[in-house]
Amino acid sequence: QVQLVESGGGFVQPGGSLRLSCAVSGFSGFTFDYYAIGWFRQAPGKEREAVSCIGSSDGNIYYPDSAKGRFTASRDNAKNTVYLQMNRLKPEDTAVYYCASAEMLYCSKDMGIMDFKSWGQGTQVTVSS
């Protein structure tokens, strides 16, 4: 199965920025560019929610309304890596951020958590002070 490893989380002050990375490996029957990669977050006591989904290298990207133009997803297929640039961070962005893969070429607003079959371990993002 696909393996995903997040990195880049940390502590930032409100208004700051972070860039998360998701390194992907272990593809089974597909190359990296055939997987849609989602970014999700989960705060303590809250449900997991999507913050972005990026499809194949044609630039198919979906952001839920909660992203509000502050988050930007990208992918480098040569490096098997997906990124999430987070700007103008707010305390309510504090959460564990996960990347996950779906065996689909394209993202849509109707995709759900169950469409993503493999998950990373998460990286903590803390926005405070």
mmCIF file of N, CA and C in Angstrom:
data_model
loop_
_atom_site.group_PDB
_atom_site.id
_atom_site.type_symbol
_atom_site.label_atom_id
_atom_site.label_comp_id
_atom_site.label_asym_id
_atom_site.label_seq_id
_atom_site.Cartn_x
_atom_site.Cartn_y
_atom_site.Cartn_z
ATOM 1 N N GLN A 1 0.821 -1.182 0.000
ATOM 2 C CA GLN A 1 0.000 0.000 0.000
ATOM 3 C C GLN A 1 0.870 1.253 0.000
ATOM 4 N N VAL A 2 0.220 2.358 -0.265
ATOM 5 C CA VAL A 2 0.917 3.626 -0.319
ATOM 6 C C VAL A 2 1.310 4.054 1.091
ATOM 7 N N GLN A 3 2.517 4.578 1.211
ATOM 8 C CA GLN A 3 2.989 5.149 2.459
ATOM 9 C C GLN A 3 3.201 6.644 2.287
ATOM 10 N N LEU A 4 2.817 7.402 3.299
ATOM 11 C CA LEU A 4 2.929 8.838 3.263
ATOM 12 C C LEU A 4 3.544 9.330 4.565
ATOM 13 N N VAL A 5 4.451 10.285 4.462
ATOM 14 C CA VAL A 5 5.133 10.837 5.619
ATOM 15 C C VAL A 5 5.083 12.353 5.531
ATOM 16 N N GLU A 6 4.431 12.973 6.513
ATOM 17 C CA GLU A 6 4.340 14.423 6.573
ATOM 18 C C GLU A 6 5.526 15.001 7.334
ATOM 19 N N SER A 7 5.871 16.221 6.995
ATOM 20 C CA SER A 7 6.880 16.957 7.729
ATOM 21 C C SER A 7 6.619 18.447 7.547
ATOM 22 N N GLY A 8 7.278 19.249 8.349
ATOM 23 C CA GLY A 8 7.204 20.689 8.206
ATOM 24 C C GLY A 8 6.334 21.405 9.216
ATOM 25 N N GLY A 9 5.665 20.660 10.079
ATOM 26 C CA GLY A 9 4.864 21.297 11.101
ATOM 27 C C GLY A 9 5.729 21.955 12.153
ATOM 28 N N GLY A 10 5.087 22.727 13.005
ATOM 29 C CA GLY A 10 5.818 23.406 14.052
ATOM 30 C C GLY A 10 4.973 24.462 14.725
ATOM 31 N N PHE A 11 5.647 25.355 15.414
ATOM 32 C CA PHE A 11 5.008 26.429 16.164
ATOM 33 C C PHE A 11 5.203 27.739 15.418
ATOM 34 N N VAL A 12 4.102 28.455 15.208
ATOM 35 C CA VAL A 12 4.162 29.761 14.565
ATOM 36 C C VAL A 12 3.217 30.717 15.269
ATOM 37 N N GLN A 13 3.509 31.997 15.173
ATOM 38 C CA GLN A 13 2.630 33.015 15.714
ATOM 39 C C GLN A 13 1.513 33.325 14.718
ATOM 40 N N PRO A 14 0.392 33.834 15.198
ATOM 41 C CA PRO A 14 -0.674 34.218 14.279
ATOM 42 C C PRO A 14 -0.152 35.140 13.182
ATOM 43 N N GLY A 15 -0.616 34.896 11.967
ATOM 44 C CA GLY A 15 -0.152 35.639 10.814
ATOM 45 C C GLY A 15 1.046 35.041 10.119
ATOM 46 N N GLY A 16 1.661 34.056 10.727
ATOM 47 C CA GLY A 16 2.825 33.423 10.152
ATOM 48 C C GLY A 16 2.479 32.396 9.096
ATOM 49 N N SER A 17 3.515 31.738 8.587
ATOM 50 C CA SER A 17 3.369 30.777 7.504
ATOM 51 C C SER A 17 4.131 29.499 7.811
ATOM 52 N N LEU A 18 3.655 28.418 7.249
ATOM 53 C CA LEU A 18 4.337 27.138 7.276
ATOM 54 C C LEU A 18 4.141 26.453 5.932
ATOM 55 N N ARG A 19 5.109 25.639 5.565
ATOM 56 C CA ARG A 19 5.005 24.811 4.376
ATOM 57 C C ARG A 19 5.158 23.355 4.782
ATOM 58 N N LEU A 20 4.095 22.595 4.606
ATOM 59 C CA LEU A 20 4.113 21.182 4.920
ATOM 60 C C LEU A 20 4.501 20.378 3.688
ATOM 61 N N SER A 21 5.182 19.264 3.921
ATOM 62 C CA SER A 21 5.560 18.350 2.854
ATOM 63 C C SER A 21 4.985 16.973 3.134
ATOM 64 N N CYS A 22 4.669 16.259 2.082
ATOM 65 C CA CYS A 22 4.163 14.895 2.172
ATOM 66 C C CYS A 22 4.925 14.052 1.161
ATOM 67 N N ALA A 23 5.799 13.197 1.656
ATOM 68 C CA ALA A 23 6.563 12.290 0.813
ATOM 69 C C ALA A 23 5.802 10.979 0.664
ATOM 70 N N VAL A 24 5.630 10.540 -0.564
ATOM 71 C CA VAL A 24 4.785 9.396 -0.869
ATOM 72 C C VAL A 24 5.620 8.287 -1.497
ATOM 73 N N SER A 25 5.351 7.049 -1.104
ATOM 74 C CA SER A 25 6.051 5.891 -1.646
ATOM 75 C C SER A 25 5.139 4.676 -1.591
ATOM 76 N N GLY A 26 5.607 3.558 -2.148
ATOM 77 C CA GLY A 26 4.884 2.304 -2.060
ATOM 78 C C GLY A 26 3.690 2.179 -2.987
ATOM 79 N N PHE A 27 3.739 2.846 -4.117
ATOM 80 C CA PHE A 27 2.624 2.768 -5.053
ATOM 81 C C PHE A 27 2.426 1.330 -5.514
ATOM 82 N N SER A 28 1.182 0.916 -5.633
ATOM 83 C CA SER A 28 0.842 -0.438 -6.044
ATOM 84 C C SER A 28 0.061 -0.405 -7.344
ATOM 85 N N GLY A 29 0.771 -0.576 -8.443
ATOM 86 C CA GLY A 29 0.135 -0.633 -9.743
ATOM 87 C C GLY A 29 -0.042 0.707 -10.437
ATOM 88 N N PHE A 30 0.335 1.800 -9.769
ATOM 89 C CA PHE A 30 0.227 3.137 -10.335
ATOM 90 C C PHE A 30 1.507 3.906 -10.056
ATOM 91 N N THR A 31 1.719 4.923 -10.834
ATOM 92 C CA THR A 31 2.763 5.878 -10.528
ATOM 93 C C THR A 31 2.165 7.015 -9.713
ATOM 94 N N PHE A 32 3.035 7.819 -9.138
ATOM 95 C CA PHE A 32 2.601 8.836 -8.193
ATOM 96 C C PHE A 32 1.556 9.768 -8.776
ATOM 97 N N ASP A 33 1.714 10.122 -10.047
ATOM 98 C CA ASP A 33 0.820 11.108 -10.640
ATOM 99 C C ASP A 33 -0.599 10.597 -10.854
ATOM 100 N N TYR A 34 -0.852 9.320 -10.600
ATOM 101 C CA TYR A 34 -2.210 8.780 -10.716
ATOM 102 C C TYR A 34 -3.001 8.872 -9.413
ATOM 103 N N TYR A 35 -2.368 9.331 -8.363
ATOM 104 C CA TYR A 35 -3.030 9.433 -7.066
ATOM 105 C C TYR A 35 -3.440 10.861 -6.780
ATOM 106 N N ALA A 36 -4.665 11.022 -6.346
ATOM 107 C CA ALA A 36 -5.067 12.274 -5.737
ATOM 108 C C ALA A 36 -4.591 12.291 -4.291
ATOM 109 N N ILE A 37 -4.057 13.419 -3.867
ATOM 110 C CA ILE A 37 -3.528 13.559 -2.516
ATOM 111 C C ILE A 37 -4.311 14.640 -1.793
ATOM 112 N N GLY A 38 -4.862 14.279 -0.659
ATOM 113 C CA GLY A 38 -5.601 15.223 0.154
ATOM 114 C C GLY A 38 -4.823 15.634 1.383
ATOM 115 N N TRP A 39 -5.052 16.855 1.823
ATOM 116 C CA TRP A 39 -4.583 17.337 3.110
ATOM 117 C C TRP A 39 -5.791 17.483 4.030
ATOM 118 N N PHE A 40 -5.656 16.964 5.229
ATOM 119 C CA PHE A 40 -6.705 17.013 6.234
ATOM 120 C C PHE A 40 -6.110 17.513 7.534
ATOM 121 N N ARG A 41 -6.968 17.964 8.414
ATOM 122 C CA ARG A 41 -6.506 18.354 9.736
ATOM 123 C C ARG A 41 -7.533 17.936 10.778
ATOM 124 N N GLN A 42 -7.036 17.733 11.985
ATOM 125 C CA GLN A 42 -7.900 17.356 13.086
ATOM 126 C C GLN A 42 -7.392 18.012 14.363
ATOM 127 N N ALA A 43 -8.234 18.828 14.955
ATOM 128 C CA ALA A 43 -7.940 19.459 16.226
ATOM 129 C C ALA A 43 -8.524 18.619 17.351
ATOM 130 N N PRO A 44 -7.967 18.738 18.550
ATOM 131 C CA PRO A 44 -8.505 17.959 19.673
ATOM 132 C C PRO A 44 -9.995 18.192 19.863
ATOM 133 N N GLY A 45 -10.745 17.102 19.970
ATOM 134 C CA GLY A 45 -12.177 17.189 20.172
ATOM 135 C C GLY A 45 -12.979 17.556 18.944
ATOM 136 N N LYS A 46 -12.332 17.671 17.800
ATOM 137 C CA LYS A 46 -13.015 18.055 16.576
ATOM 138 C C LYS A 46 -12.927 16.943 15.544
ATOM 139 N N GLU A 47 -13.845 16.980 14.585
ATOM 140 C CA GLU A 47 -13.820 16.016 13.499
ATOM 141 C C GLU A 47 -12.721 16.364 12.506
ATOM 142 N N ARG A 48 -12.215 15.333 11.850
ATOM 143 C CA ARG A 48 -11.237 15.555 10.809
ATOM 144 C C ARG A 48 -11.894 16.256 9.626
ATOM 145 N N GLU A 49 -11.199 17.239 9.079
ATOM 146 C CA GLU A 49 -11.740 17.989 7.960
ATOM 147 C C GLU A 49 -10.687 18.157 6.875
ATOM 148 N N ALA A 50 -11.156 18.214 5.647
ATOM 149 C CA ALA A 50 -10.272 18.415 4.516
ATOM 150 C C ALA A 50 -9.894 19.881 4.394
ATOM 151 N N VAL A 51 -8.659 20.133 3.990
ATOM 152 C CA VAL A 51 -8.226 21.490 3.685
ATOM 153 C C VAL A 51 -7.807 21.651 2.228
ATOM 154 N N SER A 52 -7.537 20.561 1.547
ATOM 155 C CA SER A 52 -7.251 20.629 0.120
ATOM 156 C C SER A 52 -7.234 19.239 -0.470
ATOM 157 N N CYS A 53 -7.357 19.168 -1.775
ATOM 158 C CA CYS A 53 -7.125 17.941 -2.524
ATOM 159 C C CYS A 53 -6.483 18.335 -3.840
ATOM 160 N N ILE A 54 -5.422 17.638 -4.204
ATOM 161 C CA ILE A 54 -4.745 17.898 -5.458
ATOM 162 C C ILE A 54 -4.710 16.612 -6.262
ATOM 163 N N GLY A 55 -5.150 16.688 -7.509
ATOM 164 C CA GLY A 55 -5.210 15.531 -8.381
ATOM 165 C C GLY A 55 -3.930 15.334 -9.159
ATOM 166 N N SER A 56 -4.066 14.820 -10.356
ATOM 167 C CA SER A 56 -2.910 14.553 -11.193
ATOM 168 C C SER A 56 -2.224 15.852 -11.600
ATOM 169 N N SER A 57 -1.125 15.700 -12.302
ATOM 170 C CA SER A 57 -0.255 16.845 -12.578
ATOM 171 C C SER A 57 -0.843 17.878 -13.526
ATOM 172 N N ASP A 58 -2.084 17.695 -13.955
ATOM 173 C CA ASP A 58 -2.709 18.689 -14.818
ATOM 174 C C ASP A 58 -3.191 19.916 -14.059
ATOM 175 N N GLY A 59 -3.011 19.937 -12.751
ATOM 176 C CA GLY A 59 -3.370 21.103 -11.974
ATOM 177 C C GLY A 59 -4.752 21.078 -11.375
ATOM 178 N N ASN A 60 -5.366 19.916 -11.287
ATOM 179 C CA ASN A 60 -6.666 19.786 -10.648
ATOM 180 C C ASN A 60 -6.498 19.911 -9.140
ATOM 181 N N ILE A 61 -6.994 21.003 -8.577
ATOM 182 C CA ILE A 61 -6.872 21.271 -7.153
ATOM 183 C C ILE A 61 -8.209 21.747 -6.632
ATOM 184 N N TYR A 62 -8.583 21.237 -5.481
ATOM 185 C CA TYR A 62 -9.817 21.650 -4.838
ATOM 186 C C TYR A 62 -9.511 22.135 -3.429
ATOM 187 N N TYR A 63 -10.113 23.260 -3.061
ATOM 188 C CA TYR A 63 -10.030 23.781 -1.706
ATOM 189 C C TYR A 63 -11.436 23.942 -1.151
ATOM 190 N N PRO A 64 -11.693 23.414 0.025
ATOM 191 C CA PRO A 64 -12.984 23.695 0.653
ATOM 192 C C PRO A 64 -13.055 25.150 1.084
ATOM 193 N N ASP A 65 -14.267 25.579 1.413
ATOM 194 C CA ASP A 65 -14.453 26.979 1.779
ATOM 195 C C ASP A 65 -13.605 27.381 2.976
ATOM 196 N N SER A 66 -13.328 26.442 3.856
ATOM 197 C CA SER A 66 -12.566 26.760 5.052
ATOM 198 C C SER A 66 -11.141 27.211 4.763
ATOM 199 N N ALA A 67 -10.627 26.875 3.580
ATOM 200 C CA ALA A 67 -9.274 27.303 3.240
ATOM 201 C C ALA A 67 -9.194 28.807 3.044
ATOM 202 N N LYS A 68 -10.248 29.402 2.508
ATOM 203 C CA LYS A 68 -10.404 30.852 2.395
ATOM 204 C C LYS A 68 -9.223 31.540 1.720
ATOM 205 N N GLY A 69 -8.627 30.864 0.742
ATOM 206 C CA GLY A 69 -7.561 31.461 -0.028
ATOM 207 C C GLY A 69 -6.216 31.517 0.649
ATOM 208 N N ARG A 70 -6.101 31.004 1.860
ATOM 209 C CA ARG A 70 -4.852 31.080 2.601
ATOM 210 C C ARG A 70 -3.930 29.894 2.365
ATOM 211 N N PHE A 71 -4.475 28.781 1.896
ATOM 212 C CA PHE A 71 -3.697 27.557 1.717
ATOM 213 C C PHE A 71 -3.532 27.265 0.232
ATOM 214 N N THR A 72 -2.354 26.786 -0.135
ATOM 215 C CA THR A 72 -2.056 26.452 -1.515
ATOM 216 C C THR A 72 -1.381 25.089 -1.572
ATOM 217 N N ALA A 73 -1.977 24.165 -2.308
ATOM 218 C CA ALA A 73 -1.394 22.851 -2.501
ATOM 219 C C ALA A 73 -0.635 22.804 -3.820
ATOM 220 N N SER A 74 0.413 22.003 -3.850
ATOM 221 C CA SER A 74 1.177 21.786 -5.063
ATOM 222 C C SER A 74 1.795 20.403 -4.998
ATOM 223 N N ARG A 75 2.301 19.928 -6.125
ATOM 224 C CA ARG A 75 2.953 18.630 -6.134
ATOM 225 C C ARG A 75 4.124 18.636 -7.087
ATOM 226 N N ASP A 76 5.126 17.867 -6.729
ATOM 227 C CA ASP A 76 6.297 17.659 -7.555
ATOM 228 C C ASP A 76 6.360 16.162 -7.830
ATOM 229 N N ASN A 77 5.881 15.757 -8.987
ATOM 230 C CA ASN A 77 5.791 14.334 -9.287
ATOM 231 C C ASN A 77 7.165 13.683 -9.418
ATOM 232 N N ALA A 78 8.159 14.437 -9.837
ATOM 233 C CA ALA A 78 9.498 13.891 -9.930
ATOM 234 C C ALA A 78 10.058 13.525 -8.562
ATOM 235 N N LYS A 79 9.603 14.214 -7.521
ATOM 236 C CA LYS A 79 10.056 13.949 -6.166
ATOM 237 C C LYS A 79 9.050 13.154 -5.346
ATOM 238 N N ASN A 80 7.937 12.772 -5.947
ATOM 239 C CA ASN A 80 6.876 12.050 -5.234
ATOM 240 C C ASN A 80 6.473 12.787 -3.955
ATOM 241 N N THR A 81 6.300 14.086 -4.068
ATOM 242 C CA THR A 81 6.053 14.915 -2.908
ATOM 243 C C THR A 81 4.936 15.904 -3.188
ATOM 244 N N VAL A 82 4.084 16.094 -2.190
ATOM 245 C CA VAL A 82 3.020 17.081 -2.224
ATOM 246 C C VAL A 82 3.269 18.088 -1.113
ATOM 247 N N TYR A 83 2.935 19.338 -1.373
ATOM 248 C CA TYR A 83 3.177 20.411 -0.426
ATOM 249 C C TYR A 83 1.871 21.113 -0.080
ATOM 250 N N LEU A 84 1.858 21.714 1.082
ATOM 251 C CA LEU A 84 0.764 22.585 1.483
ATOM 252 C C LEU A 84 1.367 23.851 2.073
ATOM 253 N N GLN A 85 1.244 24.938 1.346
ATOM 254 C CA GLN A 85 1.693 26.234 1.826
ATOM 255 C C GLN A 85 0.553 26.884 2.590
ATOM 256 N N MET A 86 0.799 27.227 3.828
ATOM 257 C CA MET A 86 -0.211 27.816 4.692
ATOM 258 C C MET A 86 0.246 29.209 5.096
ATOM 259 N N ASN A 87 -0.557 30.198 4.752
ATOM 260 C CA ASN A 87 -0.232 31.597 5.025
ATOM 261 C C ASN A 87 -1.290 32.222 5.921
ATOM 262 N N ARG A 88 -0.911 33.304 6.570
ATOM 263 C CA ARG A 88 -1.813 34.054 7.445
ATOM 264 C C ARG A 88 -2.514 33.119 8.425
ATOM 265 N N LEU A 89 -1.714 32.337 9.094
ATOM 266 C CA LEU A 89 -2.251 31.324 9.986
ATOM 267 C C LEU A 89 -2.944 31.951 11.183
ATOM 268 N N LYS A 90 -3.973 31.266 11.638
ATOM 269 C CA LYS A 90 -4.785 31.698 12.768
ATOM 270 C C LYS A 90 -4.726 30.647 13.861
ATOM 271 N N PRO A 91 -5.005 31.034 15.104
ATOM 272 C CA PRO A 91 -5.018 30.035 16.171
ATOM 273 C C PRO A 91 -5.949 28.862 15.880
ATOM 274 N N GLU A 92 -7.057 29.104 15.208
ATOM 275 C CA GLU A 92 -7.981 28.024 14.889
ATOM 276 C C GLU A 92 -7.444 27.052 13.847
ATOM 277 N N ASP A 93 -6.303 27.366 13.237
ATOM 278 C CA ASP A 93 -5.645 26.422 12.346
ATOM 279 C C ASP A 93 -4.838 25.375 13.104
ATOM 280 N N THR A 94 -4.703 25.540 14.398
ATOM 281 C CA THR A 94 -3.963 24.580 15.200
ATOM 282 C C THR A 94 -4.603 23.201 15.104
ATOM 283 N N ALA A 95 -3.821 22.212 14.698
ATOM 284 C CA ALA A 95 -4.336 20.862 14.486
ATOM 285 C C ALA A 95 -3.183 19.959 14.091
ATOM 286 N N VAL A 96 -3.452 18.674 14.066
ATOM 287 C CA VAL A 96 -2.564 17.732 13.415
ATOM 288 C C VAL A 96 -2.971 17.660 11.950
ATOM 289 N N TYR A 97 -2.006 17.840 11.067
ATOM 290 C CA TYR A 97 -2.262 17.844 9.636
ATOM 291 C C TYR A 97 -1.798 16.532 9.032
ATOM 292 N N TYR A 98 -2.666 15.927 8.240
ATOM 293 C CA TYR A 98 -2.414 14.651 7.609
ATOM 294 C C TYR A 98 -2.488 14.778 6.095
ATOM 295 N N CYS A 99 -1.664 14.014 5.407
ATOM 296 C CA CYS A 99 -1.883 13.808 3.986
ATOM 297 C C CYS A 99 -2.368 12.382 3.765
ATOM 298 N N ALA A 100 -3.106 12.185 2.693
ATOM 299 C CA ALA A 100 -3.710 10.897 2.402
ATOM 300 C C ALA A 100 -3.872 10.747 0.895
ATOM 301 N N SER A 101 -3.887 9.509 0.431
ATOM 302 C CA SER A 101 -3.950 9.234 -0.999
ATOM 303 C C SER A 101 -5.240 8.526 -1.375
ATOM 304 N N ALA A 102 -5.717 8.833 -2.562
ATOM 305 C CA ALA A 102 -6.863 8.170 -3.162
ATOM 306 C C ALA A 102 -6.487 7.708 -4.554
ATOM 307 N N GLU A 103 -6.936 6.523 -4.932
ATOM 308 C CA GLU A 103 -6.627 5.986 -6.250
ATOM 309 C C GLU A 103 -7.581 6.584 -7.272
ATOM 310 N N MET A 104 -7.451 7.872 -7.434
ATOM 311 C CA MET A 104 -8.246 8.637 -8.375
ATOM 312 C C MET A 104 -7.375 9.693 -9.007
ATOM 313 N N LEU A 105 -7.671 10.017 -10.244
ATOM 314 C CA LEU A 105 -6.895 11.031 -10.947
ATOM 315 C C LEU A 105 -7.293 12.438 -10.539
ATOM 316 N N TYR A 106 -8.550 12.631 -10.206
ATOM 317 C CA TYR A 106 -9.079 13.967 -10.019
ATOM 318 C C TYR A 106 -9.770 14.123 -8.676
ATOM 319 N N CYS A 107 -9.719 15.329 -8.166
ATOM 320 C CA CYS A 107 -10.421 15.700 -6.958
ATOM 321 C C CYS A 107 -11.734 16.375 -7.308
ATOM 322 N N SER A 108 -12.690 16.261 -6.416
ATOM 323 C CA SER A 108 -13.945 16.971 -6.551
ATOM 324 C C SER A 108 -14.454 17.337 -5.174
ATOM 325 N N LYS A 109 -15.370 18.278 -5.145
ATOM 326 C CA LYS A 109 -15.907 18.726 -3.865
ATOM 327 C C LYS A 109 -16.723 17.652 -3.164
ATOM 328 N N ASP A 110 -17.100 16.595 -3.869
ATOM 329 C CA ASP A 110 -17.906 15.529 -3.289
ATOM 330 C C ASP A 110 -17.086 14.370 -2.740
ATOM 331 N N MET A 111 -15.778 14.414 -2.885
ATOM 332 C CA MET A 111 -14.950 13.362 -2.311
ATOM 333 C C MET A 111 -14.984 13.443 -0.797
ATOM 334 N N GLY A 112 -14.945 12.273 -0.163
ATOM 335 C CA GLY A 112 -14.969 12.209 1.282
ATOM 336 C C GLY A 112 -13.769 11.480 1.842
ATOM 337 N N ILE A 113 -13.683 11.469 3.161
ATOM 338 C CA ILE A 113 -12.552 10.830 3.830
ATOM 339 C C ILE A 113 -12.415 9.372 3.419
ATOM 340 N N MET A 114 -13.532 8.680 3.213
ATOM 341 C CA MET A 114 -13.483 7.265 2.881
ATOM 342 C C MET A 114 -12.872 6.986 1.522
ATOM 343 N N ASP A 115 -12.752 7.986 0.675
ATOM 344 C CA ASP A 115 -12.111 7.804 -0.615
ATOM 345 C C ASP A 115 -10.593 7.704 -0.498
ATOM 346 N N PHE A 116 -10.050 8.113 0.623
ATOM 347 C CA PHE A 116 -8.614 8.109 0.830
ATOM 348 C C PHE A 116 -8.227 6.879 1.633
ATOM 349 N N LYS A 117 -7.425 6.011 1.029
ATOM 350 C CA LYS A 117 -7.176 4.687 1.587
ATOM 351 C C LYS A 117 -5.910 4.599 2.425
ATOM 352 N N SER A 118 -4.968 5.477 2.207
ATOM 353 C CA SER A 118 -3.720 5.459 2.946
ATOM 354 C C SER A 118 -3.478 6.827 3.557
ATOM 355 N N TRP A 119 -2.939 6.821 4.766
ATOM 356 C CA TRP A 119 -2.767 8.056 5.538
ATOM 357 C C TRP A 119 -1.377 8.136 6.135
ATOM 358 N N GLY A 120 -0.885 9.352 6.245
ATOM 359 C CA GLY A 120 0.350 9.584 6.954
ATOM 360 C C GLY A 120 0.122 9.644 8.450
ATOM 361 N N GLN A 121 1.206 9.829 9.177
ATOM 362 C CA GLN A 121 1.142 9.833 10.638
ATOM 363 C C GLN A 121 0.737 11.187 11.209
ATOM 364 N N GLY A 122 0.790 12.214 10.408
ATOM 365 C CA GLY A 122 0.415 13.542 10.842
ATOM 366 C C GLY A 122 1.593 14.369 11.313
ATOM 367 N N THR A 123 1.454 15.668 11.195
ATOM 368 C CA THR A 123 2.441 16.608 11.708
ATOM 369 C C THR A 123 1.702 17.734 12.427
ATOM 370 N N GLN A 124 2.200 18.091 13.596
ATOM 371 C CA GLN A 124 1.513 19.056 14.446
ATOM 372 C C GLN A 124 1.789 20.476 13.982
ATOM 373 N N VAL A 125 0.731 21.249 13.861
ATOM 374 C CA VAL A 125 0.826 22.677 13.598
ATOM 375 C C VAL A 125 0.185 23.403 14.770
ATOM 376 N N THR A 126 0.940 24.272 15.398
ATOM 377 C CA THR A 126 0.447 25.046 16.529
ATOM 378 C C THR A 126 0.609 26.525 16.224
ATOM 379 N N VAL A 127 -0.498 27.251 16.272
ATOM 380 C CA VAL A 127 -0.506 28.688 16.027
ATOM 381 C C VAL A 127 -0.927 29.356 17.323
ATOM 382 N N SER A 128 -0.032 30.106 17.921
ATOM 383 C CA SER A 128 -0.291 30.645 19.253
ATOM 384 C C SER A 128 0.471 31.942 19.469
ATOM 385 N N SER A 129 -0.068 32.742 20.366
ATOM 386 C CA SER A 129 0.427 34.051 20.773
ATOM 387 C C SER A 129 0.157 35.119 19.732
#
